[in-house]
CSV table of C-alpha atoms and ligand atoms in Angstrom, one decimal:
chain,number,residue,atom,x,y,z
A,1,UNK,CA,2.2,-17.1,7.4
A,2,UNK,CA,-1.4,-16.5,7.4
A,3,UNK,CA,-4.5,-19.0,6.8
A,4,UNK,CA,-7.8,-18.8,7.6
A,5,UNK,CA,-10.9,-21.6,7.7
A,6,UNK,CA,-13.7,-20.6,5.4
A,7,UNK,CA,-16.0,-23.1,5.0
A,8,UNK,CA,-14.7,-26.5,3.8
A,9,UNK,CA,-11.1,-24.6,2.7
A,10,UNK,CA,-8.0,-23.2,4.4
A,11,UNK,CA,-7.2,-20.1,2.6
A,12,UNK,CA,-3.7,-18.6,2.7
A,13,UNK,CA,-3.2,-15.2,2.6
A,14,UNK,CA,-1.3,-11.9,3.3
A,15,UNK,CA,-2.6,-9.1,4.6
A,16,UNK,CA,-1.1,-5.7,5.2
A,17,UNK,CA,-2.9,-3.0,6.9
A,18,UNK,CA,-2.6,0.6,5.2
A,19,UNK,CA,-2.4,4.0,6.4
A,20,UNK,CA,-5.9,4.5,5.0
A,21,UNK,CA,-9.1,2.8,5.6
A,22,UNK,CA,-9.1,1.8,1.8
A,23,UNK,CA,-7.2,-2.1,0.8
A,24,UNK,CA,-6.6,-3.1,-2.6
A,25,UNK,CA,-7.5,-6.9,-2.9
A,26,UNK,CA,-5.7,-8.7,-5.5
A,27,UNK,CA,-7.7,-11.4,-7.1
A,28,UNK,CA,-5.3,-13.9,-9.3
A,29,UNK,CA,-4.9,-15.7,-12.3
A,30,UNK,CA,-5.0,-19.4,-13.2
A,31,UNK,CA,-2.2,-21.5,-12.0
A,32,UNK,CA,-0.5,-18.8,-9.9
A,33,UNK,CA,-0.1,-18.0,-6.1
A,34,UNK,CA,-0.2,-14.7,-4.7
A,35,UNK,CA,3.9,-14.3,-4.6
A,36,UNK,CA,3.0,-12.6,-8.2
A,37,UNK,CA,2.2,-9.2,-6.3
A,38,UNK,CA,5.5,-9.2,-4.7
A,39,UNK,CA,6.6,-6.4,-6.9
A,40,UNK,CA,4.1,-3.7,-6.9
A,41,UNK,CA,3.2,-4.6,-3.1
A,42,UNK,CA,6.9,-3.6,-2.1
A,43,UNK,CA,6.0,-0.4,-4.9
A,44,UNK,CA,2.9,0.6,-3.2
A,45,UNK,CA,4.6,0.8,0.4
A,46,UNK,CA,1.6,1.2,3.3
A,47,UNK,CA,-0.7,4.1,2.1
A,48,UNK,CA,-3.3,1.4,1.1
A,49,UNK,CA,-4.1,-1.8,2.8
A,50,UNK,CA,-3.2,-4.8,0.4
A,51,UNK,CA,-4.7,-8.5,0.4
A,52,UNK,CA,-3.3,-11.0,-1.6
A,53,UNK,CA,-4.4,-14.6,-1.1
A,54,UNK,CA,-4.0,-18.1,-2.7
A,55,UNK,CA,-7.7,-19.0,-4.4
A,56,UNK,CA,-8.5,-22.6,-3.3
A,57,UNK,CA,-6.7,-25.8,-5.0
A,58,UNK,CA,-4.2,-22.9,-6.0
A,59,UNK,CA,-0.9,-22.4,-3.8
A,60,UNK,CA,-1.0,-23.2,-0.2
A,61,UNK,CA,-4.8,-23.2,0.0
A,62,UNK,CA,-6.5,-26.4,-0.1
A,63,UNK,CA,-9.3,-27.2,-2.9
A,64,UNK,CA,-11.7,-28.2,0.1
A,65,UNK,CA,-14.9,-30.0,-1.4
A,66,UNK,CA,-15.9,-28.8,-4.7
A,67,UNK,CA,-16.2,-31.3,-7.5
A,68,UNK,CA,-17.3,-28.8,-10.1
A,69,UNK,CA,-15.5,-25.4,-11.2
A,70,UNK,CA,-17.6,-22.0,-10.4
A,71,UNK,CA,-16.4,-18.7,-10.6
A,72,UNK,CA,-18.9,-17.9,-7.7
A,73,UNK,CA,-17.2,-20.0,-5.4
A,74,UNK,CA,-13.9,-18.3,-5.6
A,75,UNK,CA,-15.8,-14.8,-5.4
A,76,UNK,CA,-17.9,-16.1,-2.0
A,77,UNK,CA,-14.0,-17.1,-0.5
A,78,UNK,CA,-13.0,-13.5,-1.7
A,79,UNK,CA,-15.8,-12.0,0.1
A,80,UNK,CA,-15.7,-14.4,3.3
A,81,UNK,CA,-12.1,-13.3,4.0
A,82,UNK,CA,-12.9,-9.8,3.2
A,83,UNK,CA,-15.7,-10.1,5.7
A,84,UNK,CA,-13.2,-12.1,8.7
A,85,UNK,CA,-10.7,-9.0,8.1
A,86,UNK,CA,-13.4,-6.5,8.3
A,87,UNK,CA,-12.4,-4.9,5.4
A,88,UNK,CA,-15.1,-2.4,4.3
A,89,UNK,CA,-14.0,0.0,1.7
A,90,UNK,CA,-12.4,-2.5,-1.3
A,91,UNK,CA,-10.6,-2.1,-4.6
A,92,UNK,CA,-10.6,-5.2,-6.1
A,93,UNK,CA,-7.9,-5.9,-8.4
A,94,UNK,CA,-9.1,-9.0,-10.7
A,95,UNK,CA,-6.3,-10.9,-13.6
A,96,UNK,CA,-7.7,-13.0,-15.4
A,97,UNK,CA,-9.6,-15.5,-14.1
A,98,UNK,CA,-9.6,-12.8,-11.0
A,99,UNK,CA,-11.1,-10.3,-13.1
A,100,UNK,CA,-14.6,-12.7,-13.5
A,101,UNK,CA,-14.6,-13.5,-10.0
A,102,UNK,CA,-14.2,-9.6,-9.0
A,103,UNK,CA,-17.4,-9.1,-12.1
A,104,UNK,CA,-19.3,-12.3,-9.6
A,105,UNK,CA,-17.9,-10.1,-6.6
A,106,UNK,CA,-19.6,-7.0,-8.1
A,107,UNK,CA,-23.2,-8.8,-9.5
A,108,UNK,CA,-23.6,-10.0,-5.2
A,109,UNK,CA,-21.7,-7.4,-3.0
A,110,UNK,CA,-21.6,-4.2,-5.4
A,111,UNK,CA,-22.3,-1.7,-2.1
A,112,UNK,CA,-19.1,-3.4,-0.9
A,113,UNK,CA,-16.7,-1.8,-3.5
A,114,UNK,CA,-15.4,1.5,-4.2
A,115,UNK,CA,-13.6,0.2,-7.6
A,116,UNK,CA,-12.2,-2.3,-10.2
A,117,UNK,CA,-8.8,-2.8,-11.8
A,118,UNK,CA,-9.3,-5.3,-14.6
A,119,UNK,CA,-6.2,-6.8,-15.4
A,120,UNK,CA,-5.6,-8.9,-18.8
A,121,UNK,CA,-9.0,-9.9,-18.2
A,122,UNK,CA,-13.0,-10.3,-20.3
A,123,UNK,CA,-16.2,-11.1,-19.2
A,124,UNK,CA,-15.5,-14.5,-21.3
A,125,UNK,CA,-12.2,-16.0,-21.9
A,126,UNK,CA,-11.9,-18.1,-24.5
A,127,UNK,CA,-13.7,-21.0,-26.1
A,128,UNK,CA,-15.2,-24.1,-24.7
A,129,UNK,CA,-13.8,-26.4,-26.9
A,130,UNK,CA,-10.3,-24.7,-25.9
A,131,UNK,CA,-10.8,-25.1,-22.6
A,132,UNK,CA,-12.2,-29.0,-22.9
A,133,UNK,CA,-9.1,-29.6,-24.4
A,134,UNK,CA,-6.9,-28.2,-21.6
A,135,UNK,CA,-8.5,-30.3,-19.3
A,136,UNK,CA,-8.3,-33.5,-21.2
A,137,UNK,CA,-4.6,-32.9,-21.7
A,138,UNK,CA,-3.9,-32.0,-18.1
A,139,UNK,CA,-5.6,-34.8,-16.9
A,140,UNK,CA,-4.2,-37.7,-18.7
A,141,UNK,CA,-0.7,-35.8,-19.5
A,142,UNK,CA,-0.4,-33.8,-16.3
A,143,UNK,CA,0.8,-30.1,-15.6
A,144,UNK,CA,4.0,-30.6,-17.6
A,145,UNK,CA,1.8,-30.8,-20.8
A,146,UNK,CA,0.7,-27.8,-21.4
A,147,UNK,CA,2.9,-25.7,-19.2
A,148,UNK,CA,5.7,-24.3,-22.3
A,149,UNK,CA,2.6,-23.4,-24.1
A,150,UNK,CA,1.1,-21.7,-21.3
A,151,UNK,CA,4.4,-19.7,-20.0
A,152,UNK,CA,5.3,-18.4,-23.5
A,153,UNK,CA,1.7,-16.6,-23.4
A,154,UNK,CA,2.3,-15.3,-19.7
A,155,UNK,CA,5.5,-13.5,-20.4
A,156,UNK,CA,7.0,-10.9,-22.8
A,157,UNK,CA,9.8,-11.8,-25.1
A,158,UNK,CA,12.2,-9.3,-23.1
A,159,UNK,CA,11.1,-11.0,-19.8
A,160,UNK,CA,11.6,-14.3,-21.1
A,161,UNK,CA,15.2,-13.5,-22.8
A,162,UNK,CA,16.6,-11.0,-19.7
A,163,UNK,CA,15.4,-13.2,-16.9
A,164,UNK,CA,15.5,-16.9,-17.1
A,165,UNK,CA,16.3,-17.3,-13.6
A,166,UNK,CA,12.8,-16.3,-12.7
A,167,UNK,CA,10.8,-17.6,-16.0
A,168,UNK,CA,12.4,-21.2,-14.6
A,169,UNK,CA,10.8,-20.2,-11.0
A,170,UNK,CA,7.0,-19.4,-12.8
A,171,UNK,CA,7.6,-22.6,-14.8
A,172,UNK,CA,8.2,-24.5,-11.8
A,173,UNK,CA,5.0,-22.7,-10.2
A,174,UNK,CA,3.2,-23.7,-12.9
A,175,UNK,CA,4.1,-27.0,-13.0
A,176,UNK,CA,3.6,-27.7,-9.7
A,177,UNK,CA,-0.3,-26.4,-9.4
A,178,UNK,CA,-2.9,-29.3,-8.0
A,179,UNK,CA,-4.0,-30.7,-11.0
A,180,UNK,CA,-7.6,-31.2,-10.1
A,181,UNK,CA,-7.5,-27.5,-8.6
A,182,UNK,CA,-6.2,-26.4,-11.9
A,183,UNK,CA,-9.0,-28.5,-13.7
A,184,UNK,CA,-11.7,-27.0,-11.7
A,185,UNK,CA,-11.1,-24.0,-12.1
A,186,UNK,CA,-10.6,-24.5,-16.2
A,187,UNK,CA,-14.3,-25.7,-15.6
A,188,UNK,CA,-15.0,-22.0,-13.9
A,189,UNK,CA,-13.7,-20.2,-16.6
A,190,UNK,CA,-15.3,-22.2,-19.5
A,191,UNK,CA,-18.6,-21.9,-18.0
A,192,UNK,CA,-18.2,-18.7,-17.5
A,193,UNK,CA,-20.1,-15.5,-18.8
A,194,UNK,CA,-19.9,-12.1,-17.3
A,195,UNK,CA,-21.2,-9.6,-20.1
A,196,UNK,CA,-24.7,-8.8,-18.8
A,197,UNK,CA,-23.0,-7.8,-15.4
A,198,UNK,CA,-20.0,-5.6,-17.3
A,199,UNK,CA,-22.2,-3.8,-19.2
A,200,UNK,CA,-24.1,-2.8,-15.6
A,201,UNK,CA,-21.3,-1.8,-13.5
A,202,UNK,CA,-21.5,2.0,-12.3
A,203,UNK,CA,-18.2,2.7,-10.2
A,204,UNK,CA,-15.1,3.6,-10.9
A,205,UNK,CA,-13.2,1.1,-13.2
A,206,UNK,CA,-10.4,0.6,-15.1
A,207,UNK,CA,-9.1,-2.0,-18.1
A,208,UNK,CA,-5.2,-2.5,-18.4
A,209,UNK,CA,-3.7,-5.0,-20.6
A,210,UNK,CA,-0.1,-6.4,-21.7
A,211,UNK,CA,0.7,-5.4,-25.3
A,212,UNK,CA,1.7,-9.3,-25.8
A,213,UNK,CA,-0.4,-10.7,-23.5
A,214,UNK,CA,-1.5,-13.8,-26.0
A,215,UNK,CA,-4.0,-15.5,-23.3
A,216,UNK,CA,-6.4,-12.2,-23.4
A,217,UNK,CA,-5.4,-10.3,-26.3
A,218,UNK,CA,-5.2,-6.7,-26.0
A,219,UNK,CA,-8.4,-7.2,-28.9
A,220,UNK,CA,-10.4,-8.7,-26.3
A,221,UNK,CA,-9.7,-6.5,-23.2
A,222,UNK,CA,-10.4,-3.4,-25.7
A,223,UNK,CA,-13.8,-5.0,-26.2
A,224,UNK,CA,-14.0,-5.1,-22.6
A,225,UNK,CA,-13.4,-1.9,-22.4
A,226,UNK,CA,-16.0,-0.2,-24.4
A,227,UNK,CA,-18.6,-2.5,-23.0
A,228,UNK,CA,-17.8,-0.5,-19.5
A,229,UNK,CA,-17.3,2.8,-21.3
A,230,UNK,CA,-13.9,3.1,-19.5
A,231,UNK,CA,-10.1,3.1,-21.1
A,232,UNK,CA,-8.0,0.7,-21.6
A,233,UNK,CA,-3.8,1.4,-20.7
A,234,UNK,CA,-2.3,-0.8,-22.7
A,235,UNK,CA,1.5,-1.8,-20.9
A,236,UNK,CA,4.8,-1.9,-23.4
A,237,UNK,CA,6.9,-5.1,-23.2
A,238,UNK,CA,4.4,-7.3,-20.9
A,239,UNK,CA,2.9,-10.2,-21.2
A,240,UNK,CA,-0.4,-11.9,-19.7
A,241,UNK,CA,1.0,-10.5,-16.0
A,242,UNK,CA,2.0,-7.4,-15.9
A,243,UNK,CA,2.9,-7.3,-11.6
A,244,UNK,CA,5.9,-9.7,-12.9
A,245,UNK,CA,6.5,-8.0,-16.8
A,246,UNK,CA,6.0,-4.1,-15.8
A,247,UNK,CA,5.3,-4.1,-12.0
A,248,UNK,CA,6.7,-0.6,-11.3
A,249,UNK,CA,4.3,0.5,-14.4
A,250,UNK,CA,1.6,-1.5,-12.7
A,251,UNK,CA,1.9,0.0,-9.3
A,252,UNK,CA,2.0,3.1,-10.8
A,253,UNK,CA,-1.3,2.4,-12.7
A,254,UNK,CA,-3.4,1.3,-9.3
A,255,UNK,CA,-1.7,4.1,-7.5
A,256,UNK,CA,-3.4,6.4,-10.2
A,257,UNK,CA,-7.3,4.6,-10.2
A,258,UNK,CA,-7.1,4.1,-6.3
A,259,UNK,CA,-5.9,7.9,-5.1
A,260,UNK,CA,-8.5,9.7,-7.4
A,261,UNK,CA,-11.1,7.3,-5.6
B,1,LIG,O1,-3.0,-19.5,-18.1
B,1,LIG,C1,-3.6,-19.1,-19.1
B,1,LIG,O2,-3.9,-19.8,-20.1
B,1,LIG,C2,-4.1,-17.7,-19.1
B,1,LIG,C3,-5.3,-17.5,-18.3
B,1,LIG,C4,-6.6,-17.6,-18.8
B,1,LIG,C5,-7.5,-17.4,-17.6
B,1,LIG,C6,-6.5,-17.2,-16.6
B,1,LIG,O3,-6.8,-16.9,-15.4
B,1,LIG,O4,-5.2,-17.3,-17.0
């Protein structure tokens, strides 16, 4: 098991040193630990470094001091780990909630990375009302509240029906996120917006997206998409996280974008 001190948090992590000097740092979504790689990091095999890590009040990681949600916190722990590994040449691969901290990543360390993989992801997700309400749930109803809602958008219909085994093990992950590290980072996202800094990017990206992903419609990651000028690969039978829906399509995808870097 590996942790690190950054600051006021302990961040988990996982690092595997590649073949090449280039690592892929995957960047999650909300309510998840990193153990949602698992696929495509046994796909991609040791050409590329890879770096997966819980963000803090997510996982094993601890929510240190923060009493207010910002995306640019989780993007300054990205970078501070980054830096403590002396990693140097990065492809950040950003879901979700990971995708605006890799666009914070980009607006502060741009010289830093060679490209993007935006997974399920926009510059601004969802509503502030919608996200209000989340929190208000979550906090006098707890996790189990809102989790069936939540799963049904994460996962295909296939996924769900052919693999209950491990749906019941996300719903359990799910359920059992820190409810105030949850919260805050609810807060990140609401307060987030990320479209001034999309438009301005300049290196190598790409958009990919679950054709049932409900939490970031494929509507909204096309949008994305042509505000970068870039295309968007849009993944059969997947859901909201395609590295647990599609992860052999998904490794397949980075292994594309990251060898014609
Ligand atoms: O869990 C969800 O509702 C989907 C989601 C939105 C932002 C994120 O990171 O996950």
């Amino acid at each position: 098991m590996q942790a690190i001190q950054l600051g006021d948090t302990t961040i988990h992590f996982a690092f595997n040193k590649g073949d090449k000097d280039l690592t892929l740092v995957f960047i999650n979504s909300l309510g998840t630990d990193f153990r949602i790689w698992d696929a495509v990091i046994d796909g991609l095999g040791t050409e590329f470094g890879t770096l997966r890590f819980d963000k803090r009040g997510h996982g094993l990681s601890s929510l240190g001091a923060v009493e207010k949600g910002s995306i640019s916190t989780y993007a300054t722990d990205a970078m501070g780990l980054c830096e403590a590994l002396g990693l140097h040449k990065i492809v950040l691969v950003g879901l979700s909630i990971g995708g605006l901290i890799s666009l914070d990543i980009y607006q502060r360390y741009s010289e830093r990375i060679a490209g993007i993989v935006f997974m399920d992801t926009a510059p601004k997700i969802g509503t502030a009302e919608a996200w209000n309400n989340r929190i208000q749930a979550i906090s006098t109803k707890g996790m189990q509240a809102v989790a069936s809602s939540i799963l049904t958008n994460w996962f295909s219909i296939s996924f769900q029906e052919q693999q209950p085994a491990a749906f019941a093990l996300y719903q359990a992950m799910l359920e059992r996120a820190d409810v105030l590290g949850y919260m805050i980072a609810c807060e990140a996202i609401r307060d987030a917006d990320y479209t001034e800094t999309a438009q301005a990017i300049t290196i190598p990206v790409i958009c990919m997206v679950g054709e049932e992903d409900k939490s970031t419609p494929v509507a909204l990651v096309q949008a994305f998409a042509q505000l970068m000028n870039c295309s968007l690969i849009s993944i059969p039978n997947s859901g909201h996280l395609p590295c647990v829906d599609s992860p052999e399509r998904t490794t397949a995808i980075l292994h594309d974008f990251i060898s014609a870097l």
